[in-house]
PDB file of C-alpha atoms in Angstrom:
ATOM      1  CA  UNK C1257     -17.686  14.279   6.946  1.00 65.00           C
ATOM      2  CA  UNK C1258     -14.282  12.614   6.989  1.00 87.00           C
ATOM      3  CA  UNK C1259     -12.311  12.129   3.379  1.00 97.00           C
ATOM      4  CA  UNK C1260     -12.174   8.920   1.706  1.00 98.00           C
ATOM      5  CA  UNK C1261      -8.215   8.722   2.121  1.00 98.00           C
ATOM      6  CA  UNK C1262      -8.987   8.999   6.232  1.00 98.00           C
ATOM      7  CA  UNK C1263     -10.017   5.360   6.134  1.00 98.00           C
ATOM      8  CA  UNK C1264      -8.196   4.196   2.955  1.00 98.00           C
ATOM      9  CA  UNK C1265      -8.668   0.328   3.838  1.00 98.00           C
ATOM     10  CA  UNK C1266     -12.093   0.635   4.573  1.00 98.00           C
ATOM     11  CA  UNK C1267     -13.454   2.521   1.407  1.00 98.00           C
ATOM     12  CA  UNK C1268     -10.843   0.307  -0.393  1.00 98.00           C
ATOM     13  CA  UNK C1269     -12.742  -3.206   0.496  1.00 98.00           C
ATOM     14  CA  UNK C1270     -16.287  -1.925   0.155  1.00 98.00           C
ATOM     15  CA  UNK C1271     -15.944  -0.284  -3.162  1.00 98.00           C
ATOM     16  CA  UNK C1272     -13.652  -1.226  -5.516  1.00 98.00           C
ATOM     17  CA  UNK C1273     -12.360  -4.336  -3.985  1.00 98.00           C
ATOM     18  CA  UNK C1274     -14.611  -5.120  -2.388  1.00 98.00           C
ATOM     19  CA  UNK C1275     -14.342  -8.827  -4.635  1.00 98.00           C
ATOM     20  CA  UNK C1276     -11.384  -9.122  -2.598  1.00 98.00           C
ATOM     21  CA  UNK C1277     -13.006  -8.760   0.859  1.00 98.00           C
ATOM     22  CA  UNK C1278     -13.606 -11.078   4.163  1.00 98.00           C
ATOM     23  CA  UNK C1279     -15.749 -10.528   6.229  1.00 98.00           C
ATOM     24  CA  UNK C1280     -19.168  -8.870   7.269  1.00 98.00           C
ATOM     25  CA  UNK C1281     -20.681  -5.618   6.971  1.00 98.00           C
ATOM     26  CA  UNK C1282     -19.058  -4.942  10.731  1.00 98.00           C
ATOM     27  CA  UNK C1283     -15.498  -5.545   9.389  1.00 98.00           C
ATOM     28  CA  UNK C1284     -14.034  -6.669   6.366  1.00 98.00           C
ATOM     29  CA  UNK C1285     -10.011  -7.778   5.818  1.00 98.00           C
ATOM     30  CA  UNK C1286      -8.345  -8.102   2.151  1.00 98.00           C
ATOM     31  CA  UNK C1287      -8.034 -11.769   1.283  1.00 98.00           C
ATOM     32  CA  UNK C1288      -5.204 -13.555   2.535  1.00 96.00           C
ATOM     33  CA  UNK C1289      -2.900 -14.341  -0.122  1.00 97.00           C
ATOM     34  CA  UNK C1290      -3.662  -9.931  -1.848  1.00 98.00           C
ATOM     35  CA  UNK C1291      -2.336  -8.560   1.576  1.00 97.00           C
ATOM     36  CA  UNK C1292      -2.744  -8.334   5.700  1.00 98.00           C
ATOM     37  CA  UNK C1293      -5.090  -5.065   6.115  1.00 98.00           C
ATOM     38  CA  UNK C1294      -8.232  -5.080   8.227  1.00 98.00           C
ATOM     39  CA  UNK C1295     -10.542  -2.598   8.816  1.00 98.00           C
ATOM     40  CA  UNK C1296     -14.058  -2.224  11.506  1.00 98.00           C
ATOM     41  CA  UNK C1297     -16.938   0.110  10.065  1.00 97.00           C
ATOM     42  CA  UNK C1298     -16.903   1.922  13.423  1.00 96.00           C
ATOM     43  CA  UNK C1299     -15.458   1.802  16.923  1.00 95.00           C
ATOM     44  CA  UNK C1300     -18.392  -0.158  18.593  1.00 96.00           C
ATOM     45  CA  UNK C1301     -17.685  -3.156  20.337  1.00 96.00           C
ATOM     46  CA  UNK C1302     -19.174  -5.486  17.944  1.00 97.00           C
ATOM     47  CA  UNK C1303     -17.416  -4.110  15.244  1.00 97.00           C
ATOM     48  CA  UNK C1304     -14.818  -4.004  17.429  1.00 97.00           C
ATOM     49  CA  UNK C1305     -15.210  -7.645  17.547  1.00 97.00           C
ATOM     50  CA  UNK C1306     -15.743  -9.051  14.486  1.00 98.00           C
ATOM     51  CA  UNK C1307     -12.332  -7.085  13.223  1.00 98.00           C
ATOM     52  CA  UNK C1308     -10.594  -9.117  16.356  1.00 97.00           C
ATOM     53  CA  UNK C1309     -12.001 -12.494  15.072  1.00 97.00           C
ATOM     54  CA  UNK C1310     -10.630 -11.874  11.536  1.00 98.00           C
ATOM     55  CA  UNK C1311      -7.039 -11.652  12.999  1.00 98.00           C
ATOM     56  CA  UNK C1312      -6.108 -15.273  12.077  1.00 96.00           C
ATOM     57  CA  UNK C1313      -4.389 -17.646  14.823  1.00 94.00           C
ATOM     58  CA  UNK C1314      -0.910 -17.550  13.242  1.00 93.00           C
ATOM     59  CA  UNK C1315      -0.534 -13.839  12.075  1.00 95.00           C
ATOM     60  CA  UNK C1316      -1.235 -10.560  11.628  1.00 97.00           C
ATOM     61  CA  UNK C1317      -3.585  -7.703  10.232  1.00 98.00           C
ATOM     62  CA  UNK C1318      -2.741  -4.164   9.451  1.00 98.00           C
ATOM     63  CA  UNK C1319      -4.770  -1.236  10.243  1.00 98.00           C
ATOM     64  CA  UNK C1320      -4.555   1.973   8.233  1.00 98.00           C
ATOM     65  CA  UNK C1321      -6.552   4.899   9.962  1.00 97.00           C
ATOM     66  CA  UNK C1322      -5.942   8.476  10.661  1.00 96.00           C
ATOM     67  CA  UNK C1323      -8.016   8.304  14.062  1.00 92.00           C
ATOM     68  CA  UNK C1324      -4.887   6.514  16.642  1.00 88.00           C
ATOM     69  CA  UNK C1325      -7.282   3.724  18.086  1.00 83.00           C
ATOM     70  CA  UNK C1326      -6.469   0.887  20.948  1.00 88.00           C
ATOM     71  CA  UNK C1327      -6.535  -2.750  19.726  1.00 93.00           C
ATOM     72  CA  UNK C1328      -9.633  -4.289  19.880  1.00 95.00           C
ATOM     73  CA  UNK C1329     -10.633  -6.905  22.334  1.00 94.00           C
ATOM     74  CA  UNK C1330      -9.209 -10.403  21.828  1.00 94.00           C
ATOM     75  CA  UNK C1331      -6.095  -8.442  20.007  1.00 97.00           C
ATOM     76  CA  UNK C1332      -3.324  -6.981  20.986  1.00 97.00           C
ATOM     77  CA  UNK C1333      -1.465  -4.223  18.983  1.00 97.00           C
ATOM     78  CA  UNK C1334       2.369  -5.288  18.272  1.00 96.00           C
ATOM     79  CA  UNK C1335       3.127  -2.086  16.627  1.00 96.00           C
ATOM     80  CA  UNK C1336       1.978   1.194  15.964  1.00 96.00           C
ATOM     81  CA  UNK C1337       3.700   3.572  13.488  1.00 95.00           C
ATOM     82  CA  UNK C1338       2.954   6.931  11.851  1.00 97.00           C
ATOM     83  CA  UNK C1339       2.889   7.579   8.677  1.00 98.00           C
ATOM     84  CA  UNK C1340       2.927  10.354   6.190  1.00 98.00           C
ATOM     85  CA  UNK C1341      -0.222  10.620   3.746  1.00 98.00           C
ATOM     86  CA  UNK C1342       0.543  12.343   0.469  1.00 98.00           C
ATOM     87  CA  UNK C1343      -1.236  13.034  -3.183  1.00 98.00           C
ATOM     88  CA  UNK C1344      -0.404  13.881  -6.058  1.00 98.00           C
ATOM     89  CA  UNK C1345      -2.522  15.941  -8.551  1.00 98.00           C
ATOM     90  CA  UNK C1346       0.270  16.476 -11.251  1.00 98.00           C
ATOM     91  CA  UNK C1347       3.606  15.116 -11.267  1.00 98.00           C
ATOM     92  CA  UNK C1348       7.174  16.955 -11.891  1.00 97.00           C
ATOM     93  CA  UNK C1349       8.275  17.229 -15.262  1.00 95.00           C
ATOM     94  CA  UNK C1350      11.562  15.259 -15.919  1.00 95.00           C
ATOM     95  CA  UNK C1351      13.377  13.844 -18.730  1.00 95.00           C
ATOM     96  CA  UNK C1352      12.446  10.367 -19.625  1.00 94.00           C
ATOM     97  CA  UNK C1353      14.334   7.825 -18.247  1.00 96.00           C
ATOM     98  CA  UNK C1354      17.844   5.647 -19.615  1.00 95.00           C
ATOM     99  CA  UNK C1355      16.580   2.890 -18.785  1.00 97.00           C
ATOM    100  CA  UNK C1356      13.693   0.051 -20.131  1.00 98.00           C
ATOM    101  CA  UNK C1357      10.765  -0.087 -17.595  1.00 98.00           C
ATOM    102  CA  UNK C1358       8.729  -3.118 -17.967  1.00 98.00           C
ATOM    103  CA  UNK C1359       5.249  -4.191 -17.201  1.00 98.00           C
ATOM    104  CA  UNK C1360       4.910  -6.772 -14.577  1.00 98.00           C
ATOM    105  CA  UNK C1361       2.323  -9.793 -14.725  1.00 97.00           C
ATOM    106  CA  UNK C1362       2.063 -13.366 -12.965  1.00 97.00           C
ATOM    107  CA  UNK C1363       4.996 -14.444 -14.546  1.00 98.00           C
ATOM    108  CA  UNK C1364       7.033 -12.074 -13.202  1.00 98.00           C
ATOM    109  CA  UNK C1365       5.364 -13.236  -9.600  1.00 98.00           C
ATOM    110  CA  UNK C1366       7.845 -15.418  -7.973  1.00 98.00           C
ATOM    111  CA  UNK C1367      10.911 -12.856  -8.906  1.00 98.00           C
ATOM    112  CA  UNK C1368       8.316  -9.946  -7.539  1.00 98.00           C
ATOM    113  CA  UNK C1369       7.894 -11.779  -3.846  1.00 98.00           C
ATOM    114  CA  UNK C1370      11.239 -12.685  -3.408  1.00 98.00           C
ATOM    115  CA  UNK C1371      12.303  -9.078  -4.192  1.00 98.00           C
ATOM    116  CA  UNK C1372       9.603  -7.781  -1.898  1.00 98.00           C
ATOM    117  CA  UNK C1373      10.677 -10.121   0.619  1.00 97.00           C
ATOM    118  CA  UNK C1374      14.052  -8.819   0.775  1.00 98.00           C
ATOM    119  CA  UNK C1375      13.922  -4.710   0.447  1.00 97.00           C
ATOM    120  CA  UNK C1376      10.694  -4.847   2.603  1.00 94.00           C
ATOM    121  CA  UNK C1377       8.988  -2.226   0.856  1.00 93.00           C
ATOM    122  CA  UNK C1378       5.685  -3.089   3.510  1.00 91.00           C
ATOM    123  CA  UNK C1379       3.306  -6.263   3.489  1.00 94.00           C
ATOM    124  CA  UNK C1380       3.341  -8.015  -0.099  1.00 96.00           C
ATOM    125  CA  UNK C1381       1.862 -11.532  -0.334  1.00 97.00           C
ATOM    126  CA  UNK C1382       2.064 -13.723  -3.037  1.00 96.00           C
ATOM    127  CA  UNK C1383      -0.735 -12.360  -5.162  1.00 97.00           C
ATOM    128  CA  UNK C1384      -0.225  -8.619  -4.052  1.00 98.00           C
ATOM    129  CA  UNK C1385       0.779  -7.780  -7.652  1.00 97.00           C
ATOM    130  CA  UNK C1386      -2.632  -8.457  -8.711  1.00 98.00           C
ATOM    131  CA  UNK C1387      -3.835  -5.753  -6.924  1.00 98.00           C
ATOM    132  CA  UNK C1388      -3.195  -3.326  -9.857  1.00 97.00           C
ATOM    133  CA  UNK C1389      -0.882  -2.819 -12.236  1.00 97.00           C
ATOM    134  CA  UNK C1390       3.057  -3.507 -11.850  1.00 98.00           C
ATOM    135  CA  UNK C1391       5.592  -2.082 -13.580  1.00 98.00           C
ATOM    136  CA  UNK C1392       9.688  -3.570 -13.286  1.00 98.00           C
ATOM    137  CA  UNK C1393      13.283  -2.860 -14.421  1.00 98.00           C
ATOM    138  CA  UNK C1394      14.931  -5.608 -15.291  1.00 98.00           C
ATOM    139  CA  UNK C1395      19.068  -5.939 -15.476  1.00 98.00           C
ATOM    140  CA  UNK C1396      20.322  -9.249 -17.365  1.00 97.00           C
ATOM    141  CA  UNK C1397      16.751 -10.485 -17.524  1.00 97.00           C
ATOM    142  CA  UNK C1398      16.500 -10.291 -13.490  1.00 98.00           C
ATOM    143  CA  UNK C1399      13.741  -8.217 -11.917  1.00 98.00           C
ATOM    144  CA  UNK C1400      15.963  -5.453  -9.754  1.00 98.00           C
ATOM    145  CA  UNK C1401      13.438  -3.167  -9.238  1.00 98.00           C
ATOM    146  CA  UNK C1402       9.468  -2.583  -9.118  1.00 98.00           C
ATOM    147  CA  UNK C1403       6.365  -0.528  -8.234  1.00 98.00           C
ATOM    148  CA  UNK C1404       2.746  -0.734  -8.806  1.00 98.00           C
ATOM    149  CA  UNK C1405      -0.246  -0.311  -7.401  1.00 98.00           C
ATOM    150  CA  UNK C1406      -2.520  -1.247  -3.882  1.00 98.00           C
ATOM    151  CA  UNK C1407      -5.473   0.097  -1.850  1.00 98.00           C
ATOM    152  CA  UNK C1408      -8.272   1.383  -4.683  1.00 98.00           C
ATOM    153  CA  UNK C1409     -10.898   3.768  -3.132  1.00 98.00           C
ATOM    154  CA  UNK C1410     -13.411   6.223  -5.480  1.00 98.00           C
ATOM    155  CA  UNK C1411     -11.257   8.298  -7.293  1.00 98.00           C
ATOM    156  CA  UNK C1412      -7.909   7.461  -5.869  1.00 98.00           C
ATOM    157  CA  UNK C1413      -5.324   4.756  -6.137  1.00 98.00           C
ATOM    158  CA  UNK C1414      -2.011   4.083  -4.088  1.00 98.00           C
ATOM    159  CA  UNK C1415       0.785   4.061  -5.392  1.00 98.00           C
ATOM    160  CA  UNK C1416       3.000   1.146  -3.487  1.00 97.00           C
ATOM    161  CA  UNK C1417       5.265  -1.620  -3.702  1.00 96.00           C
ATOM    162  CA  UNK C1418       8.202   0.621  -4.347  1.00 97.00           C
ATOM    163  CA  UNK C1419      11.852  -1.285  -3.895  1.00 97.00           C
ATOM    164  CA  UNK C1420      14.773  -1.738  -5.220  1.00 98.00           C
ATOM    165  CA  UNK C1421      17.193  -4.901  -5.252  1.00 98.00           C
ATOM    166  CA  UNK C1422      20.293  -3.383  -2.731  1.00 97.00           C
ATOM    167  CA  UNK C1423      23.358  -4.017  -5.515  1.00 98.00           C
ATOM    168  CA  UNK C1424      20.911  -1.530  -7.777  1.00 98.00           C
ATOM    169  CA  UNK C1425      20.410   1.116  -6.002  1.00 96.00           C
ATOM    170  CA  UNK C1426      21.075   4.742  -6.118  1.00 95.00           C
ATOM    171  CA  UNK C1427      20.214   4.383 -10.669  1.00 97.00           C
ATOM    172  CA  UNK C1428      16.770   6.173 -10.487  1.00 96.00           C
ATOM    173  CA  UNK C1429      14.931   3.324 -10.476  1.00 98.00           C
ATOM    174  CA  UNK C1430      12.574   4.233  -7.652  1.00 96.00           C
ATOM    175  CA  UNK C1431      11.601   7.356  -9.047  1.00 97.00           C
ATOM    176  CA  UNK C1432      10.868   6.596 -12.415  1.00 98.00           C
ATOM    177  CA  UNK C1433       8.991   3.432 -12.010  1.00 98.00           C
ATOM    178  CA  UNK C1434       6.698   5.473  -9.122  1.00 98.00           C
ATOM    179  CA  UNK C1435       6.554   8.264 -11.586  1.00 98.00           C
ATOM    180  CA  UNK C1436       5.348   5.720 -14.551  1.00 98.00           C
ATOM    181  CA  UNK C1437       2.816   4.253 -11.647  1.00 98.00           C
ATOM    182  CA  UNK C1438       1.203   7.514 -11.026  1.00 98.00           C
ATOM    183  CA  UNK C1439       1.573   8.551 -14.369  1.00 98.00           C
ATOM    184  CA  UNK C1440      -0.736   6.576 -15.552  1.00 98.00           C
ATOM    185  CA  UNK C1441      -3.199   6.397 -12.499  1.00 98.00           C
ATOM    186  CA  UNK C1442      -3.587  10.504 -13.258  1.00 98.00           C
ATOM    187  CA  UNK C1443      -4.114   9.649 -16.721  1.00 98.00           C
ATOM    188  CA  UNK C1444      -7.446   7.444 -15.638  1.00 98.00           C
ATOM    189  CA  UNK C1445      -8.654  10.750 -14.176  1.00 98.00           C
ATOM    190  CA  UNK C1446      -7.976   9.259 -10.355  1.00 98.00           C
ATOM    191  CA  UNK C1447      -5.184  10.911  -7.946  1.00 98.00           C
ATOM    192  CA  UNK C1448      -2.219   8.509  -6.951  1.00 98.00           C
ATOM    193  CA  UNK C1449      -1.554   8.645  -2.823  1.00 98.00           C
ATOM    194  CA  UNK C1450       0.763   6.501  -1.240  1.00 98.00           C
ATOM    195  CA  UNK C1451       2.301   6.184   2.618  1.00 98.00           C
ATOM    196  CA  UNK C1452       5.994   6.272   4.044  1.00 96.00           C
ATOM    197  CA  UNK C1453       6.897   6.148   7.620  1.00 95.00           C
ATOM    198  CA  UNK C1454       6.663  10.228   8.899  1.00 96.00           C
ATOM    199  CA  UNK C1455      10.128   9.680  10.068  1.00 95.00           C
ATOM    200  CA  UNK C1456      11.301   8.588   6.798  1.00 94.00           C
ATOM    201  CA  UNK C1457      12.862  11.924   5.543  1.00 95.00           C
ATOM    202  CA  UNK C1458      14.949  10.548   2.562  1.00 92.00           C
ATOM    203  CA  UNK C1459      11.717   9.135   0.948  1.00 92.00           C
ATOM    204  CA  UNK C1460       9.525  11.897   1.743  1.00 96.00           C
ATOM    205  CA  UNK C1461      11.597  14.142  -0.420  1.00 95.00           C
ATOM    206  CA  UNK C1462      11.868  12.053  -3.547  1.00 94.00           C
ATOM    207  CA  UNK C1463       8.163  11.735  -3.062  1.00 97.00           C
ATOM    208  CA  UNK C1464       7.746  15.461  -2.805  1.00 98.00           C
ATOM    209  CA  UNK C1465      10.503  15.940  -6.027  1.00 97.00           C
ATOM    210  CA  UNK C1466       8.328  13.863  -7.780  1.00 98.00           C
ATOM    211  CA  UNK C1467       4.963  15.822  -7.606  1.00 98.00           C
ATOM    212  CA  UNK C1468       3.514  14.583  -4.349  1.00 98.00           C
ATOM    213  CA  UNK C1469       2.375  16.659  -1.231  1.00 98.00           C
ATOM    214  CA  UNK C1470       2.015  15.454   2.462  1.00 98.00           C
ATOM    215  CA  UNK C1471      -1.699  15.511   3.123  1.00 98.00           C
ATOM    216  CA  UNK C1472      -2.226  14.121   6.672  1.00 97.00           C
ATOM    217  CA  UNK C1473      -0.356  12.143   9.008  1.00 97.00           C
ATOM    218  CA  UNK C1474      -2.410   8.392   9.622  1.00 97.00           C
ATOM    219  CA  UNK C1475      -2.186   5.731  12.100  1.00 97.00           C
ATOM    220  CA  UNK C1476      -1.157   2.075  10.946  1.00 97.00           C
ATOM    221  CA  UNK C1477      -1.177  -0.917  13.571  1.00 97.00           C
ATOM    222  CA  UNK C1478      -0.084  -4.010  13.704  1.00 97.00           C
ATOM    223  CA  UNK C1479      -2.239  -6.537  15.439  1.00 98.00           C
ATOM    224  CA  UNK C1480      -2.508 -10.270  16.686  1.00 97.00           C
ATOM    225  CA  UNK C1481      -4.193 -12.409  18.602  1.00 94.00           C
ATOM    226  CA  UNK C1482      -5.021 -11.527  22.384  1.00 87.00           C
TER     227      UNK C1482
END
């Protein structure tokens, strides 16, 4: 049997969001304006299929897997990167922090996308922060820094979102707003995971000084219209 967290987007959209789904029982994507990820229930050709027709004209989906696939007919993959799966099941202890940390809502949108939008922290759309919560530090009333969270399968939530404005950083910010985000995701009895690049050795050992251990390395590909 494989574990939940080996096909994050696909236990994500047909369990917990599964209100934020598109799609058919052969593959489902998360609505358009939440995020790019698509996911097929298996690797035959008509679910093979019906993920390529959800790829829209002008764009792209995201696959999150840990099998390495090929890009399904009338797609082609653009990119293909590995990533490095981790969990937490407690976090570090630490001090608290020097600084406010805010909760984020829709008014706090616009400042959220244009900060995602410039740090690149991975996809983020403009309702993205709905996904779960948010949480912000603010400097002269400007939003400098966020993280919050994404995919939602049984038991599990990610932790993503993390960035930080580029005249802000090196303060702690990324830590203890991620720490805050998982904080409270243990709290709900659930385990926070999250994803960085497997090359990414910088954030793999805050995320390891924080309380989280690599779990598996996972596929994620990019893909377009054929």
């Amino acid at each position: 049997m494989t574990h939940l967290l080996d096909r994050p987007v696909w236990n994500a959209l047909t369990s917990r969001q599964s209100d934020l789904a598109e799609g058919d029982a052969r593959a489902w994507r998360l609505a358009e304006d939440y995020g790019v990820f698509v996911a097929a229930r298996d690797a035959s050709p008509e679910c093979q299929a019906a993920m390529a027709a959800l790829v829209p004209a002008d764009g792209e989906l995201w696959t999150v897997d840990a099998q390495e696939t090929a890009p399904p007919p009338g797609a082609v993959m653009t990119r293909q990167v590995l990533l490095a799966q981790m969990t937490a099941d407690a976090l570090t202890p630490t001090d608290p922090p020097a600084f406010e940390i805010a909760p984020l809502g829709d008014g706090d949108a616009g400042e959220m996308f244009v900060l995602a939008r410039l740090t690149q922290p991975g996809p983020y759309n403009v309702r993205t922060h709905r996904l779960g919560a948010f949480v912000g530090v603010k400097v002269d009333g400007r939003l400098v820094a966020m993280a919050g969270e994404r995919l939602r399968v049984p038991g599990f939530t990610e932790v993503s979102g993390v960035c930080t404005h580029p005249d802000h950083r090196g303060r702690g910010y990324a830590g203890a707003l991620m720490r805050t985000v998982a904080g409270r995701v243990l709290e709900r009895g659930e385990t926070p995971f999250l994803h960085s690049y497997a090359a990414n050795a910088g954030a793999i050992a805050l995320y390891e000084a924080l309380g989280f251990r690599w779990r598996q390395h996972i596929w994620s590909a990019i893909l377009r219209r054929g």
